[in-house]
PDB file of C-alpha atoms in Angstrom:
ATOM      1  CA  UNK A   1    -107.847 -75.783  82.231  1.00 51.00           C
ATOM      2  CA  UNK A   2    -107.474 -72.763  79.392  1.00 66.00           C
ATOM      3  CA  UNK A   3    -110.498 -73.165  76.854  1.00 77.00           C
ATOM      4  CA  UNK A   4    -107.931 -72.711  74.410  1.00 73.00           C
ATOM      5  CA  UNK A   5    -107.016 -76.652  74.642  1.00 75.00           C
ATOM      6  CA  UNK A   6    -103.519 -76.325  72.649  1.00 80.00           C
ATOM      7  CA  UNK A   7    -105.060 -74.896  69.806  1.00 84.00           C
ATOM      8  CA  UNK A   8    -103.902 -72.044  67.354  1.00 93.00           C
ATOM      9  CA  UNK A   9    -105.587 -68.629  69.040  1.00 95.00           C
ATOM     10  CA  UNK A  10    -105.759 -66.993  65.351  1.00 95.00           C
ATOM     11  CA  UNK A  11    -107.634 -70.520  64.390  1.00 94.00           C
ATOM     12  CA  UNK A  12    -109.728 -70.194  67.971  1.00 95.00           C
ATOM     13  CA  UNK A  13    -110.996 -66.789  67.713  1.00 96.00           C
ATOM     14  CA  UNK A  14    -111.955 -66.620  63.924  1.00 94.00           C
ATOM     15  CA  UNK A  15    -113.193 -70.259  64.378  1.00 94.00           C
ATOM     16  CA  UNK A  16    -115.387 -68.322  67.542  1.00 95.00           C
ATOM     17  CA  UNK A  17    -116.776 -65.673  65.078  1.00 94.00           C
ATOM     18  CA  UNK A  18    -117.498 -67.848  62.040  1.00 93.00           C
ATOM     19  CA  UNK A  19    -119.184 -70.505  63.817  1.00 95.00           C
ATOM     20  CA  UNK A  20    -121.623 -68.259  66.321  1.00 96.00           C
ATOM     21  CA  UNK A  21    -122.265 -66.604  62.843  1.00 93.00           C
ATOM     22  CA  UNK A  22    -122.703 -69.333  61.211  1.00 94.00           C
ATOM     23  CA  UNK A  23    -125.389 -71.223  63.539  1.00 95.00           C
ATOM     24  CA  UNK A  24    -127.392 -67.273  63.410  1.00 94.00           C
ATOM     25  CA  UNK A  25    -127.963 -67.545  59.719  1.00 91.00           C
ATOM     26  CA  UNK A  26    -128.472 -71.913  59.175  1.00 92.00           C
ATOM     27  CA  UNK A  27    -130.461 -72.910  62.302  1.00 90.00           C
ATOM     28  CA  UNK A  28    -133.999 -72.033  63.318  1.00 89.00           C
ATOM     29  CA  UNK A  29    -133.070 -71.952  66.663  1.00 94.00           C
ATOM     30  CA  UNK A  30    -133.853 -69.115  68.800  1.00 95.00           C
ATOM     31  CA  UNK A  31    -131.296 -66.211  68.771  1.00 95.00           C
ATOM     32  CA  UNK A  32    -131.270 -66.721  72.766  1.00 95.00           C
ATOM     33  CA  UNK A  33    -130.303 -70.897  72.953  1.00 97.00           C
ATOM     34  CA  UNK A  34    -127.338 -69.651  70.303  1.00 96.00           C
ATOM     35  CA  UNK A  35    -126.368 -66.243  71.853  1.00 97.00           C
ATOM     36  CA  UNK A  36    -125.777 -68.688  74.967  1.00 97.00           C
ATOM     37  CA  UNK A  37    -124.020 -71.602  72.954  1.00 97.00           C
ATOM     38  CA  UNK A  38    -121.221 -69.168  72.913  1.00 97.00           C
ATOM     39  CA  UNK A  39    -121.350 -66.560  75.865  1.00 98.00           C
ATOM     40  CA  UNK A  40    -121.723 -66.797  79.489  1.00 98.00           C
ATOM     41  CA  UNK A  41    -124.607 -65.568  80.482  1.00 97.00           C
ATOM     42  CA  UNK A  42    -123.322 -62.649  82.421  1.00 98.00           C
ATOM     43  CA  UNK A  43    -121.673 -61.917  79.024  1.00 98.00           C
ATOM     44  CA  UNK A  44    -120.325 -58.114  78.928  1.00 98.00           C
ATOM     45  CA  UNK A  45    -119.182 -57.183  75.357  1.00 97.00           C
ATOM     46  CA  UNK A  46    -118.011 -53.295  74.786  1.00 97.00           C
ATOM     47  CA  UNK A  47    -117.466 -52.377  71.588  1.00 95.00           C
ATOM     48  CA  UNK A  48    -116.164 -48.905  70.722  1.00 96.00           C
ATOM     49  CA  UNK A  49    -117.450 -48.081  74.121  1.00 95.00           C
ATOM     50  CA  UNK A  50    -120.848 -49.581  73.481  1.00 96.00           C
ATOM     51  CA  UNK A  51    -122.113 -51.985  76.592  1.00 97.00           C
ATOM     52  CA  UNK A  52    -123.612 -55.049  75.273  1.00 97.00           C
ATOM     53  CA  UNK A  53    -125.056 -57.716  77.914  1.00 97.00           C
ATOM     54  CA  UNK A  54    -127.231 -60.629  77.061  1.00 97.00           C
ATOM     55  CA  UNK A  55    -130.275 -59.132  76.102  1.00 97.00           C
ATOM     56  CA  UNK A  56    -128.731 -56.418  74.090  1.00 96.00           C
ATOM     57  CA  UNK A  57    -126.464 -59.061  72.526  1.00 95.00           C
ATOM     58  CA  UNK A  58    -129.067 -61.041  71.116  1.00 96.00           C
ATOM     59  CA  UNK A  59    -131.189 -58.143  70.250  1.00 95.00           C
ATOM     60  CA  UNK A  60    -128.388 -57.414  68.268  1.00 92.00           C
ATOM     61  CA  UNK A  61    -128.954 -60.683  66.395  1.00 91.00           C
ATOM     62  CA  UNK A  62    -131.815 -60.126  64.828  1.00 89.00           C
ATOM     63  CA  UNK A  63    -130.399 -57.454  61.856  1.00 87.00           C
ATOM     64  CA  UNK A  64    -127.891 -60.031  61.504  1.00 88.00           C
ATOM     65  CA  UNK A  65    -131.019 -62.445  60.691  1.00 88.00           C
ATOM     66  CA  UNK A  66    -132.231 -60.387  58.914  1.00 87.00           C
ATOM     67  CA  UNK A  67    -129.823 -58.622  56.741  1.00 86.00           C
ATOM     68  CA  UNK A  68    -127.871 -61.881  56.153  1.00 89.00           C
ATOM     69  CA  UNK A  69    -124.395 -60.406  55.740  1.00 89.00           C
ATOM     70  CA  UNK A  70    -121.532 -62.363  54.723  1.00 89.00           C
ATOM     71  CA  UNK A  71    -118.461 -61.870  56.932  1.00 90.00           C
ATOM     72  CA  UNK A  72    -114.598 -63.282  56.570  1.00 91.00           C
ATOM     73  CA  UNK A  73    -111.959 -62.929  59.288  1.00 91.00           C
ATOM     74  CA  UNK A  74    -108.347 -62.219  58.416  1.00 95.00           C
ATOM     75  CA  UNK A  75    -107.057 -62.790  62.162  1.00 97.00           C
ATOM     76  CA  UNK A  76    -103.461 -60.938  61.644  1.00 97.00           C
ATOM     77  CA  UNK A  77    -101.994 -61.451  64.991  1.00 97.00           C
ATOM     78  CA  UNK A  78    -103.021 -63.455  68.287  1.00 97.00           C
ATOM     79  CA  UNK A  79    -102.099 -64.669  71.354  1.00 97.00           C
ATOM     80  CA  UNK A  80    -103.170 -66.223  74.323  1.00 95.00           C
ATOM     81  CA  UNK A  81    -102.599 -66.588  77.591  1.00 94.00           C
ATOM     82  CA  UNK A  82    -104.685 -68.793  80.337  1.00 93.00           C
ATOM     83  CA  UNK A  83    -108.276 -67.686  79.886  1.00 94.00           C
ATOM     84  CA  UNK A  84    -107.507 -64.479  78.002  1.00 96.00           C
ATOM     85  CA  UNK A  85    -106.854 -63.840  74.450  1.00 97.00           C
ATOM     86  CA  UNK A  86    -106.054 -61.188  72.597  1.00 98.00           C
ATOM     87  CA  UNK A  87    -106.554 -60.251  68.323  1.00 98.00           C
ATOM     88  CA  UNK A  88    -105.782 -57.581  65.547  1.00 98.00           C
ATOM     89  CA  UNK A  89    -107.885 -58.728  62.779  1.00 97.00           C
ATOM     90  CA  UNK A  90    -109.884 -57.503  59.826  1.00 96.00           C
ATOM     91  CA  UNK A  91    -113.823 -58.294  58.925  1.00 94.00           C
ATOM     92  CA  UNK A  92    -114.641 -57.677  55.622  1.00 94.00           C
ATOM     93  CA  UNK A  93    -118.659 -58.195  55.509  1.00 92.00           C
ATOM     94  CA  UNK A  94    -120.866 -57.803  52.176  1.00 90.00           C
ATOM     95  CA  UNK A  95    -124.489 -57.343  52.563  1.00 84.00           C
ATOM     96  CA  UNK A  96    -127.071 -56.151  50.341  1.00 79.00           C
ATOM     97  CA  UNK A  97    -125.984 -52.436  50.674  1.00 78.00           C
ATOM     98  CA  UNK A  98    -122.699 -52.317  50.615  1.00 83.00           C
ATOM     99  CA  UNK A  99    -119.206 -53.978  51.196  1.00 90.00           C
ATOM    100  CA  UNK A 100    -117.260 -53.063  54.480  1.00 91.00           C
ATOM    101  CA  UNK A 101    -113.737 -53.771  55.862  1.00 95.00           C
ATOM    102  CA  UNK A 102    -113.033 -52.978  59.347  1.00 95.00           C
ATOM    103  CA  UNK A 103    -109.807 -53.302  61.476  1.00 97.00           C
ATOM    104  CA  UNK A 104    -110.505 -54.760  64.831  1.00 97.00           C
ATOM    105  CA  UNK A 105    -108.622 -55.290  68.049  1.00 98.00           C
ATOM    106  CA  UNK A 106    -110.036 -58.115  70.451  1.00 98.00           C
ATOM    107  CA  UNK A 107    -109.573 -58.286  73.807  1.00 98.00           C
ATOM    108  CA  UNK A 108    -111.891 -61.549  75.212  1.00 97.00           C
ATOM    109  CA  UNK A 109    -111.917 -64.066  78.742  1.00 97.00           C
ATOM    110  CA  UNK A 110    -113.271 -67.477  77.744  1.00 97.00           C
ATOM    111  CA  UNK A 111    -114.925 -70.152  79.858  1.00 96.00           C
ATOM    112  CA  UNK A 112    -112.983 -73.444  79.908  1.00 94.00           C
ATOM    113  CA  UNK A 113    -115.454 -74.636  77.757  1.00 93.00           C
ATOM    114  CA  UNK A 114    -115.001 -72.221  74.899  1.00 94.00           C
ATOM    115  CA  UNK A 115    -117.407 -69.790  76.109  1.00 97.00           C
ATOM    116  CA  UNK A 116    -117.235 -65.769  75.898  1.00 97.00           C
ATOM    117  CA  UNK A 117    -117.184 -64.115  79.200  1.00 98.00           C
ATOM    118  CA  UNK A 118    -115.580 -60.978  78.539  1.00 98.00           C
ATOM    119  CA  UNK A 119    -115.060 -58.876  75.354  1.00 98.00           C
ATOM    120  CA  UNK A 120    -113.948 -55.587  74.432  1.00 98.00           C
ATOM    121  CA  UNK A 121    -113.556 -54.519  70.872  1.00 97.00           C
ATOM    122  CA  UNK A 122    -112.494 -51.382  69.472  1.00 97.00           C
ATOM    123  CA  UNK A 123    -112.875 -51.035  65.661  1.00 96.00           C
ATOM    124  CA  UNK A 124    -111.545 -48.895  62.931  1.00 96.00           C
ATOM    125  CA  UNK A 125    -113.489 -48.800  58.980  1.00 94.00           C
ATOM    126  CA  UNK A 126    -110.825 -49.340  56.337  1.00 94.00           C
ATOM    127  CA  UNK A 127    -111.690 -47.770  52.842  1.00 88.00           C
ATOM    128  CA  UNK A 128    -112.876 -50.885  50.962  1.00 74.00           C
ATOM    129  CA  UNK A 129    -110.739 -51.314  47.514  1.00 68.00           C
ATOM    130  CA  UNK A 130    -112.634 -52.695  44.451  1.00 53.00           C
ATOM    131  CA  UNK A 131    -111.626 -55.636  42.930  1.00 48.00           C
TER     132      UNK A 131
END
């Protein structure tokens, strides 16, 4: 069975990204019972060339704690195909610095139970416009 179940992959993968976010910044859980909510735990990520397994993905959690940014996904384009899906989005995030926009391509294997097995992103800064 896909882990897609039917459903819209633009709605899946921002759905994906919101919602891990999400539970990072309203629960008290710890990072590690989230960070495995939503990944396998032989989760690879590479980002711009950057390995992330487990460990180094929920390391990565903690700024995210801490900092608090606010993120929205504009998923452009996406499509899937069995386990595999594939996105061209942008994430604009605001923090306390600064605002950012960046284009990102998304290449990701799920579990059939929504999980992330795979993921490679590459990423691209837009100039952010004021408004």
């Amino acid at each position: 069975m896909a882990p897609f179940h039917g459903e819209d992959p633009k709605k899946f993968i921002a759905d994906f990204h919101l919602s891990f976010h999400d539970d990072l910044l309203n629960s008290d859980e710890d990072a590690d019972v989230i960070v495995d909510r939503y990944h396998t735990p032989d989760i690879v990520q590479i980002a711009d060339g950057h390995r992330m397994d487990r460990d180094k993905l929920i390391a990565h959690t903690r700024p995210i704690r801490k900092n608090r940014p606010i993120p929205r996904w504009e998923v452009h384009d996406a499509v899937a195909d069995g386990d595999r899906i594939a996105a061209r989005s942008t994430l604009y995030v605001t923090n306390r610095k600064r605002d950012l926009a960046m284009e990102v391509y998304f290449f990701g294997e799920f579990t059939p139970d929504g999980r992330m097995r795979r993921g490679h992103m590459l990423t691209r800064t837009l100039p952010v416009t004021e408004t």
